[in-house]
Short mmCIF file of C-alpha atoms in Angstrom, two decimals:
data_model
loop_
_atom_site.label_atom_id
_atom_site.label_comp_id
_atom_site.label_asym_id
_atom_site.label_seq_id
_atom_site.Cartn_x
_atom_site.Cartn_y
_atom_site.Cartn_z
CA MET A 21 -25.86 2.63 -82.67
CA PRO A 22 -26.45 5.28 -80.05
CA ASN A 23 -24.38 5.25 -76.93
CA PRO A 24 -26.10 5.91 -73.61
CA SER A 25 -25.51 9.51 -72.68
CA ALA A 26 -24.34 10.76 -69.29
CA ASP A 27 -27.86 11.83 -68.30
CA ILE A 28 -29.15 8.30 -68.86
CA LEU A 29 -26.27 6.89 -66.85
CA ALA A 30 -27.26 9.15 -63.97
CA ILE A 31 -30.67 7.49 -63.60
CA ASN A 32 -30.94 6.10 -60.09
CA SER A 33 -27.15 6.12 -59.88
CA GLY A 34 -27.04 6.42 -56.12
CA SER A 35 -30.10 4.36 -55.36
CA ALA A 36 -29.84 1.45 -53.10
CA CYS A 37 -33.21 -0.20 -53.55
CA ARG A 38 -36.32 1.70 -52.74
CA ALA A 39 -38.12 -1.62 -53.12
CA ALA A 40 -37.21 -2.52 -49.56
CA VAL A 41 -39.39 0.24 -48.11
CA TYR A 42 -42.61 0.24 -50.09
CA LYS A 43 -45.59 -1.72 -48.86
CA THR A 44 -47.73 -4.02 -50.95
CA ARG A 45 -51.48 -4.55 -50.80
CA SER A 46 -50.96 -8.18 -49.84
CA ASN A 47 -49.40 -7.35 -46.50
CA ARG A 48 -51.58 -4.26 -45.86
CA GLY A 49 -48.82 -2.17 -44.44
CA LYS A 50 -47.50 -4.84 -42.11
CA SER A 51 -43.92 -5.92 -42.25
CA ALA A 52 -43.30 -9.20 -44.03
CA VAL A 53 -40.21 -9.84 -41.95
CA ILE A 54 -39.75 -13.37 -40.66
CA PRO A 55 -37.73 -13.40 -37.44
CA GLY A 56 -34.08 -13.94 -38.30
CA ARG A 57 -34.61 -13.27 -42.00
CA GLU A 58 -34.78 -10.28 -44.29
CA SER A 59 -38.07 -9.13 -45.77
CA ALA A 60 -39.03 -10.36 -49.22
CA ALA A 61 -38.44 -6.86 -50.58
CA GLY A 62 -35.03 -6.76 -48.89
CA LEU A 63 -34.09 -10.10 -50.44
CA GLY A 64 -35.27 -8.85 -53.83
CA CYS A 65 -33.12 -5.76 -53.44
CA ALA A 66 -30.10 -7.86 -52.44
CA ALA A 67 -30.72 -10.15 -55.42
CA GLU A 68 -30.83 -7.18 -57.82
CA GLN A 69 -27.59 -5.82 -56.38
CA ALA A 70 -25.92 -9.24 -56.69
CA VAL A 71 -27.05 -9.56 -60.31
CA ALA A 72 -25.85 -6.02 -61.11
CA GLY A 73 -22.44 -6.83 -59.61
CA LYS A 74 -22.17 -10.07 -61.59
CA LEU A 75 -23.16 -8.37 -64.85
CA GLU A 76 -20.70 -5.51 -64.27
CA GLN A 77 -17.93 -8.10 -63.83
CA GLU A 78 -18.99 -9.57 -67.19
CA GLY A 79 -18.63 -6.17 -68.89
CA TYR A 80 -22.18 -4.85 -68.72
CA ARG A 81 -22.72 -1.21 -67.78
CA ILE A 82 -25.81 -0.71 -65.61
CA ILE A 83 -27.62 2.42 -66.81
CA ALA A 84 -30.91 2.20 -64.87
CA ARG A 85 -32.39 0.38 -61.90
CA ASN A 86 -36.06 -0.06 -61.09
CA TYR A 87 -37.32 2.00 -64.05
CA ARG A 88 -41.07 2.11 -63.49
CA ILE A 89 -44.09 3.10 -65.53
CA ASN A 90 -47.17 3.27 -63.27
CA ARG A 91 -49.86 0.70 -64.07
CA LEU A 92 -47.64 -0.94 -66.66
CA GLY A 93 -44.48 -2.41 -65.24
CA GLU A 94 -40.96 -2.09 -63.98
CA LEU A 95 -37.58 -2.88 -65.48
CA ASP A 96 -35.41 -4.26 -62.69
CA LEU A 97 -32.11 -3.48 -64.43
CA VAL A 98 -31.23 -1.86 -67.74
CA ALA A 99 -27.69 -2.37 -69.00
CA TRP A 100 -25.52 -1.66 -72.02
CA LYS A 101 -23.09 -4.11 -73.61
CA ASP A 102 -21.69 -4.57 -77.12
CA ASN A 103 -23.82 -1.75 -78.58
CA ARG A 104 -26.97 -3.38 -77.27
CA LEU A 105 -29.46 -2.38 -74.62
CA VAL A 106 -30.12 -5.26 -72.23
CA ILE A 107 -33.27 -5.43 -70.11
CA ILE A 108 -32.81 -7.70 -67.09
CA GLU A 109 -35.67 -9.25 -65.14
CA VAL A 110 -34.43 -10.45 -61.74
CA LYS A 111 -36.23 -13.34 -60.05
CA ALA A 112 -35.18 -14.61 -56.63
CA ARG A 113 -36.67 -17.62 -54.90
CA SER A 114 -35.84 -20.21 -52.30
CA ARG A 115 -36.81 -23.81 -52.97
CA ALA A 116 -37.62 -22.86 -56.57
CA GLU A 117 -37.72 -26.49 -57.69
CA ALA A 118 -40.90 -27.00 -55.66
CA TYR A 119 -42.69 -24.49 -57.89
CA GLY A 120 -41.40 -25.66 -61.26
CA GLY A 121 -38.23 -23.56 -61.19
CA LEU A 122 -37.61 -19.86 -61.37
CA ALA A 123 -38.04 -19.65 -65.13
CA VAL A 124 -41.77 -20.39 -64.96
CA THR A 125 -42.32 -17.12 -63.09
CA ILE A 126 -41.72 -15.19 -66.32
CA THR A 127 -45.12 -15.66 -67.91
CA PRO A 128 -46.23 -14.50 -71.37
CA ALA A 129 -48.15 -11.66 -69.67
CA LYS A 130 -44.96 -10.61 -67.83
CA VAL A 131 -43.00 -10.67 -71.10
CA ARG A 132 -45.67 -8.48 -72.72
CA ARG A 133 -45.50 -5.92 -69.86
CA LEU A 134 -41.70 -5.91 -69.95
CA ARG A 135 -41.71 -5.26 -73.70
CA GLN A 136 -44.19 -2.40 -73.30
CA THR A 137 -42.19 -0.87 -70.44
CA ALA A 138 -38.96 -1.27 -72.42
CA TRP A 139 -40.57 0.51 -75.37
CA CYS A 140 -41.48 3.42 -73.05
CA PHE A 141 -37.89 3.53 -71.77
CA LEU A 142 -36.49 3.56 -75.31
CA LYS A 143 -38.89 6.29 -76.40
CA GLU A 144 -38.25 8.45 -73.31
CA LYS A 145 -34.47 8.15 -73.69
CA GLN A 146 -34.60 8.60 -77.49
CA MET A 147 -32.97 5.23 -78.09
CA MET A 148 -35.58 3.77 -80.45
CA ASN A 149 -32.96 2.50 -82.92
CA CYS A 150 -31.13 0.34 -80.36
CA ASP A 151 -30.84 -3.40 -80.50
CA VAL A 152 -32.55 -4.77 -77.41
CA MET A 153 -32.05 -8.06 -75.61
CA PHE A 154 -34.03 -9.41 -72.65
CA LEU A 155 -32.26 -11.45 -69.96
CA ALA A 156 -33.69 -13.30 -67.00
CA ALA A 157 -31.44 -13.41 -63.97
CA LEU A 158 -32.47 -16.26 -61.73
CA VAL A 159 -31.15 -15.94 -58.18
CA HIS A 160 -31.31 -18.88 -55.81
CA ILE A 161 -31.78 -17.99 -52.14
CA SER A 162 -30.51 -20.46 -49.54
CA VAL A 163 -32.61 -21.61 -46.61
CA ASN A 164 -30.84 -19.12 -44.33
CA GLY A 165 -31.64 -16.22 -46.70
CA LYS A 166 -28.26 -15.91 -48.40
CA ILE A 167 -27.76 -15.23 -52.11
CA GLY A 168 -26.75 -18.41 -53.91
CA ALA A 169 -26.16 -19.22 -57.55
CA ILE A 170 -27.09 -16.66 -60.22
CA GLU A 171 -28.07 -17.92 -63.66
CA THR A 172 -28.80 -15.71 -66.66
CA PHE A 173 -30.47 -16.60 -69.93
CA PRO A 174 -32.17 -14.71 -72.76
CA PHE A 175 -35.96 -14.73 -73.07
CA GLY A 176 -38.73 -13.03 -75.03
CA ASN A 177 -36.35 -11.47 -77.55
CA VAL A 178 -37.78 -9.85 -80.63
#
């Protein structure tokens, strides 16, 4: 199996999250900040960083963050462990139980886009012969906006 090269490891190596600064169509350029709380993008960024830290403690090596293909999708985290490329989709919610849990947010359409984006990543990095695993990292956010429990489980694997 190929081993990620140094140039792949350099992808976004110094990036905090750029996600915290871009604006979405839904808020039309206005800040989504609730007084006393972080923005949704800021919480998403914090959740991704918490998941990356947890996975690194478990022996994963993070090789890319927020890998994006315009009009297709984004890979929140890409990691390497046990000669396998691991694509991690991070989902963070508060009061997730009210909406059927965090896992229901990973729809079949989302899985399809993640697979297509992962294929682009593999092709671009010349890693087409790698074993690939998809993980969902479900991050619970407390009422006061703090990162809570982090659960991971495989999904959509080929």
